[in-house]
């Protein structure tokens, strides 16, 4: 297929400014500049009063478009949240609320329609509650996210894409629900997990990996918790055809983040069911 018939999407938790940020920043910029993505979803993006957000800092000089969607107002004007960055124009941008447990950092989803070839591409970027014992919170957040998709993306429109750090393993209730193999409160949906659809369920695809020294510091098991999802649409649009991990190798002992990125190619062009 031609490149303009494909949406190339990516997601990365950038680990805010932790670790050696001055060394990590050029690695992240180089990755963004070279992967030829239509859109990238970023998580753990910091915003500081009077300064560009980390998302704007990452794409400075590239001519890319940025939408920041704070999730948690930490205090003193500091925010923590998600961002959408794209070489294409962004329209209908919104910050969508997600339910959050009392007393913990709040969560949202960023939304935009990306003016890509065969677009506009509806994109949601989120970062769910991280505490492993709070699967019940993530279930409620996923249900709210799906409700936002239902409201903003009619089934006969362009296939919506969900990007983010879901802090949930593939066999969790919340991820099984998104993949259409689990039911929550009598409801079901279907989004293709781009990794599983193109690499198979046996490819672990760890995105938070103990091989990464920055991830190892948490002493948690290696896990696949970062995802690219797409809800397939009419005319065979929205089929995932490739996926890969990104930023898996250190440079001079420094990783770009404590997470690895995920990059996925999705069919954007309309096709016929009849190949003849």
CSV table of C-alpha atoms in Angstrom, one decimal:
chain,number,residue,atom,x,y,z
A,1,UNK,CA,0.0,0.0,0.0
A,2,UNK,CA,1.0,3.6,-0.5
A,3,UNK,CA,2.2,5.6,2.6
A,4,UNK,CA,-0.7,8.0,2.2
A,5,UNK,CA,-3.2,5.1,2.5
A,6,UNK,CA,-1.9,4.4,6.0
A,7,UNK,CA,-2.2,6.1,9.3
A,8,UNK,CA,1.0,5.7,11.3
A,9,UNK,CA,0.3,6.3,15.0
A,10,UNK,CA,2.5,6.1,18.1
A,11,UNK,CA,2.2,6.4,21.8
A,12,UNK,CA,4.8,7.0,24.5
A,13,UNK,CA,4.9,7.8,28.2
A,14,UNK,CA,7.7,10.3,28.3
A,15,UNK,CA,8.3,9.9,32.1
A,16,UNK,CA,7.8,13.7,32.7
A,17,UNK,CA,11.2,15.3,33.6
A,18,UNK,CA,12.5,12.4,35.7
A,19,UNK,CA,16.0,11.0,35.2
A,20,UNK,CA,18.6,12.7,33.0
A,21,UNK,CA,16.1,14.9,31.0
A,22,UNK,CA,18.8,16.9,29.2
A,23,UNK,CA,20.1,13.6,27.7
A,24,UNK,CA,16.7,12.1,27.1
A,25,UNK,CA,15.3,15.1,25.3
A,26,UNK,CA,17.4,14.9,22.1
A,27,UNK,CA,16.7,11.2,21.9
A,28,UNK,CA,13.0,11.8,22.0
A,29,UNK,CA,13.2,14.6,19.5
A,30,UNK,CA,15.2,12.4,17.1
A,31,UNK,CA,12.6,9.7,17.4
A,32,UNK,CA,9.7,12.0,16.7
A,33,UNK,CA,11.6,13.5,13.7
A,34,UNK,CA,12.4,10.1,12.1
A,35,UNK,CA,9.5,7.8,12.6
A,36,UNK,CA,7.2,9.5,10.0
A,37,UNK,CA,4.1,9.3,12.3
A,38,UNK,CA,0.9,11.1,11.5
A,39,UNK,CA,0.2,11.5,15.1
A,40,UNK,CA,1.8,10.7,18.5
A,41,UNK,CA,0.1,10.4,21.8
A,42,UNK,CA,2.2,11.5,24.8
A,43,UNK,CA,1.6,10.8,28.5
A,44,UNK,CA,3.1,12.3,31.7
A,45,UNK,CA,3.5,15.6,30.0
A,46,UNK,CA,4.3,18.5,32.3
A,47,UNK,CA,3.1,22.0,31.9
A,48,UNK,CA,4.7,24.9,33.8
A,49,UNK,CA,3.4,28.5,34.0
A,50,UNK,CA,5.0,30.8,31.6
A,51,UNK,CA,6.9,28.1,29.7
A,52,UNK,CA,6.1,25.8,26.8
A,53,UNK,CA,4.8,22.4,27.8
A,54,UNK,CA,7.0,19.4,27.5
A,55,UNK,CA,5.1,18.4,24.3
A,56,UNK,CA,5.8,21.8,22.7
A,57,UNK,CA,9.5,21.4,23.8
A,58,UNK,CA,9.7,18.0,22.2
A,59,UNK,CA,8.5,19.2,18.7
A,60,UNK,CA,10.1,22.7,18.9
A,61,UNK,CA,11.5,23.5,15.4
A,62,UNK,CA,9.6,20.7,13.6
A,63,UNK,CA,6.5,22.8,12.7
A,64,UNK,CA,4.3,20.2,14.4
A,65,UNK,CA,0.9,20.9,15.9
A,66,UNK,CA,0.4,20.4,19.7
A,67,UNK,CA,-2.6,20.0,21.9
A,68,UNK,CA,-2.0,19.7,25.6
A,69,UNK,CA,-4.7,18.2,27.9
A,70,UNK,CA,-3.8,18.5,31.5
A,71,UNK,CA,-5.2,15.8,33.8
A,72,UNK,CA,-3.9,16.8,37.2
A,73,UNK,CA,-3.3,20.4,38.5
A,74,UNK,CA,-0.5,19.6,40.8
A,75,UNK,CA,-0.3,23.2,42.3
A,76,UNK,CA,1.5,26.4,41.6
A,77,UNK,CA,0.5,26.3,38.0
A,78,UNK,CA,2.2,22.9,37.4
A,79,UNK,CA,0.1,20.4,35.4
A,80,UNK,CA,0.5,16.7,34.5
A,81,UNK,CA,-1.3,15.1,31.7
A,82,UNK,CA,-1.5,14.0,28.1
A,83,UNK,CA,-0.7,15.6,24.7
A,84,UNK,CA,-1.4,15.0,21.0
A,85,UNK,CA,1.4,16.1,18.6
A,86,UNK,CA,1.1,15.8,14.8
A,87,UNK,CA,2.6,17.1,11.6
A,88,UNK,CA,-1.0,17.6,10.5
A,89,UNK,CA,-3.4,20.3,11.7
A,90,UNK,CA,-5.6,19.4,14.7
A,91,UNK,CA,-9.3,20.3,15.0
A,92,UNK,CA,-12.1,19.9,17.5
A,93,UNK,CA,-9.6,19.6,20.3
A,94,UNK,CA,-11.0,18.7,23.7
A,95,UNK,CA,-9.9,17.6,27.2
A,96,UNK,CA,-12.3,14.9,28.3
A,97,UNK,CA,-12.9,14.0,32.0
A,98,UNK,CA,-12.4,10.5,33.3
A,99,UNK,CA,-13.5,9.3,36.8
A,100,UNK,CA,-10.7,9.3,39.3
A,101,UNK,CA,-10.5,7.8,42.8
A,102,UNK,CA,-10.9,10.4,45.6
A,103,UNK,CA,-7.5,11.7,46.9
A,104,UNK,CA,-5.5,10.5,43.9
A,105,UNK,CA,-4.2,12.4,40.9
A,106,UNK,CA,-7.0,13.0,38.4
A,107,UNK,CA,-7.1,11.6,34.9
A,108,UNK,CA,-8.4,12.8,31.5
A,109,UNK,CA,-8.2,12.0,27.8
A,110,UNK,CA,-7.0,14.3,25.1
A,111,UNK,CA,-9.1,14.3,21.9
A,112,UNK,CA,-8.5,15.8,18.4
A,113,UNK,CA,-9.4,15.2,14.8
A,114,UNK,CA,-6.1,14.9,12.9
A,115,UNK,CA,-6.2,16.3,9.3
A,116,UNK,CA,-4.3,13.4,7.9
A,117,UNK,CA,-4.6,12.0,4.4
A,118,UNK,CA,-7.8,9.9,4.3
A,119,UNK,CA,-8.7,11.8,7.5
A,120,UNK,CA,-9.9,13.4,9.6
A,121,UNK,CA,-8.6,10.8,12.1
A,122,UNK,CA,-10.2,10.9,15.5
A,123,UNK,CA,-7.6,10.4,18.2
A,124,UNK,CA,-7.9,9.9,21.9
A,125,UNK,CA,-4.9,9.9,24.2
A,126,UNK,CA,-5.0,8.8,27.8
A,127,UNK,CA,-3.2,7.6,30.9
A,128,UNK,CA,-5.1,5.6,33.4
A,129,UNK,CA,-4.7,5.3,37.2
A,130,UNK,CA,-1.4,3.4,37.8
A,131,UNK,CA,-1.9,1.6,41.2
A,132,UNK,CA,-2.0,-2.1,40.4
A,133,UNK,CA,-4.7,-2.8,43.0
A,134,UNK,CA,-7.0,-0.1,41.5
A,135,UNK,CA,-8.3,-2.1,38.5
A,136,UNK,CA,-11.8,-1.1,39.5
A,137,UNK,CA,-10.8,2.5,38.8
A,138,UNK,CA,-9.4,1.7,35.4
A,139,UNK,CA,-12.6,-0.2,34.6
A,140,UNK,CA,-14.6,2.9,35.2
A,141,UNK,CA,-12.1,5.1,33.3
A,142,UNK,CA,-12.3,2.7,30.3
A,143,UNK,CA,-16.1,2.8,30.3
A,144,UNK,CA,-16.0,6.6,30.4
A,145,UNK,CA,-13.5,6.6,27.5
A,146,UNK,CA,-15.7,4.4,25.4
A,147,UNK,CA,-18.7,6.7,26.2
A,148,UNK,CA,-16.7,9.6,24.8
A,149,UNK,CA,-15.8,7.6,21.7
A,150,UNK,CA,-19.5,6.7,21.2
A,151,UNK,CA,-20.5,10.4,21.5
A,152,UNK,CA,-17.8,11.9,19.2
A,153,UNK,CA,-17.2,9.1,16.6
A,154,UNK,CA,-20.3,7.8,14.8
A,155,UNK,CA,-19.8,4.2,13.6
A,156,UNK,CA,-20.0,5.2,9.9
A,157,UNK,CA,-17.2,7.8,10.3
A,158,UNK,CA,-13.4,7.5,10.2
A,159,UNK,CA,-12.1,4.8,12.6
A,160,UNK,CA,-11.2,6.3,16.0
A,161,UNK,CA,-7.8,5.5,17.5
A,162,UNK,CA,-7.0,5.2,21.2
A,163,UNK,CA,-3.4,5.7,22.3
A,164,UNK,CA,-1.9,5.6,25.8
A,165,UNK,CA,-0.5,4.2,28.9
A,166,UNK,CA,-3.4,2.1,30.2
A,167,UNK,CA,-1.5,0.7,33.2
A,168,UNK,CA,-3.3,-2.6,32.6
A,169,UNK,CA,-2.1,-6.0,31.3
A,170,UNK,CA,-3.7,-7.5,28.2
A,171,UNK,CA,-5.6,-10.1,30.2
A,172,UNK,CA,-7.1,-7.5,32.6
A,173,UNK,CA,-10.9,-6.9,32.7
A,174,UNK,CA,-10.4,-3.4,31.3
A,175,UNK,CA,-8.3,-4.5,28.3
A,176,UNK,CA,-10.4,-7.6,27.6
A,177,UNK,CA,-13.4,-5.3,27.5
A,178,UNK,CA,-11.8,-3.0,24.9
A,179,UNK,CA,-10.8,-6.0,22.7
A,180,UNK,CA,-14.4,-7.3,22.7
A,181,UNK,CA,-13.6,-10.5,24.7
A,182,UNK,CA,-15.0,-9.3,28.0
A,183,UNK,CA,-18.3,-7.7,29.1
A,184,UNK,CA,-18.7,-4.9,31.7
A,185,UNK,CA,-22.1,-4.3,33.2
A,186,UNK,CA,-23.8,-6.0,30.3
A,187,UNK,CA,-22.1,-3.9,27.7
A,188,UNK,CA,-19.5,-4.8,25.1
A,189,UNK,CA,-17.4,-3.0,22.5
A,190,UNK,CA,-14.6,-3.9,20.0
A,191,UNK,CA,-11.3,-2.1,19.4
A,192,UNK,CA,-8.4,-3.9,17.7
A,193,UNK,CA,-5.3,-4.1,19.8
A,194,UNK,CA,-2.8,-3.2,17.1
A,195,UNK,CA,0.0,-5.2,18.8
A,196,UNK,CA,-2.0,-8.4,19.3
A,197,UNK,CA,-3.6,-8.1,15.9
A,198,UNK,CA,-0.3,-7.9,14.0
A,199,UNK,CA,2.1,-9.7,16.3
A,200,UNK,CA,-0.1,-12.3,18.0
A,201,UNK,CA,-1.0,-12.9,21.6
A,202,UNK,CA,2.3,-14.9,22.3
A,203,UNK,CA,4.5,-11.9,21.6
A,204,UNK,CA,4.9,-10.3,25.0
A,205,UNK,CA,5.7,-6.9,23.7
A,206,UNK,CA,6.7,-5.5,27.1
A,207,UNK,CA,6.5,-1.7,27.1
A,208,UNK,CA,7.5,-1.4,30.8
A,209,UNK,CA,10.5,-3.7,30.8
A,210,UNK,CA,13.0,-4.6,33.5
A,211,UNK,CA,15.6,-4.6,30.8
A,212,UNK,CA,15.2,-0.8,30.9
A,213,UNK,CA,17.2,0.4,33.9
A,214,UNK,CA,14.8,3.3,34.5
A,215,UNK,CA,11.8,0.8,34.7
A,216,UNK,CA,13.8,-1.6,36.8
A,217,UNK,CA,14.0,1.0,39.6
A,218,UNK,CA,10.3,0.4,40.4
A,219,UNK,CA,11.0,-3.4,41.0
A,220,UNK,CA,7.8,-4.3,39.2
A,221,UNK,CA,7.5,-7.2,36.7
A,222,UNK,CA,7.9,-6.5,33.0
A,223,UNK,CA,4.5,-5.7,31.5
A,224,UNK,CA,2.7,-4.6,28.3
A,225,UNK,CA,0.7,-1.6,29.4
A,226,UNK,CA,1.0,0.9,26.5
A,227,UNK,CA,-1.4,0.4,23.6
A,228,UNK,CA,-2.5,1.5,20.2
A,229,UNK,CA,-6.2,0.6,19.7
A,230,UNK,CA,-8.5,1.3,16.7
A,231,UNK,CA,-12.2,0.6,16.2
A,232,UNK,CA,-12.4,-0.7,12.6
A,233,UNK,CA,-14.9,1.1,10.4
A,234,UNK,CA,-16.8,0.7,7.1
A,235,UNK,CA,-15.1,0.0,3.8
A,236,UNK,CA,-12.5,-2.1,5.6
A,237,UNK,CA,-10.9,1.0,7.1
A,238,UNK,CA,-9.1,0.7,10.4
A,239,UNK,CA,-7.3,-2.6,9.9
A,240,UNK,CA,-3.9,-2.7,11.9
A,241,UNK,CA,-1.2,-4.1,9.6
A,242,UNK,CA,2.0,-3.5,11.5
A,243,UNK,CA,3.3,-2.6,14.9
A,244,UNK,CA,6.6,-2.3,16.7
A,245,UNK,CA,8.3,-1.2,19.9
A,246,UNK,CA,10.4,2.0,19.8
A,247,UNK,CA,13.2,3.5,21.9
A,248,UNK,CA,14.2,0.0,23.3
A,249,UNK,CA,17.9,0.6,23.3
A,250,UNK,CA,19.9,3.0,25.5
A,251,UNK,CA,22.4,5.5,24.3
A,252,UNK,CA,25.5,5.8,26.5
A,253,UNK,CA,23.6,4.0,29.3
A,254,UNK,CA,20.5,6.3,29.0
A,255,UNK,CA,17.1,5.2,27.9
A,256,UNK,CA,14.8,7.8,26.3
A,257,UNK,CA,12.1,7.0,28.9
A,258,UNK,CA,11.2,4.4,31.5
A,259,UNK,CA,8.6,3.1,28.9
A,260,UNK,CA,9.1,1.9,25.4
A,261,UNK,CA,7.0,3.5,22.7
A,262,UNK,CA,4.6,1.6,20.4
A,263,UNK,CA,4.2,2.4,16.7
A,264,UNK,CA,1.4,1.1,14.6
A,265,UNK,CA,0.3,1.3,10.9
A,266,UNK,CA,-3.4,1.3,10.3
A,267,UNK,CA,-5.3,1.1,6.9
A,268,UNK,CA,-6.9,4.5,6.4
A,269,UNK,CA,-8.1,4.2,2.8
A,270,UNK,CA,-11.4,2.8,1.8
A,271,UNK,CA,-11.3,-0.6,0.2
A,272,UNK,CA,-13.7,-3.0,-1.5
A,273,UNK,CA,-14.6,-6.4,0.0
A,274,UNK,CA,-14.3,-7.8,-3.5
A,275,UNK,CA,-10.5,-8.1,-4.4
A,276,UNK,CA,-11.4,-8.7,-8.0
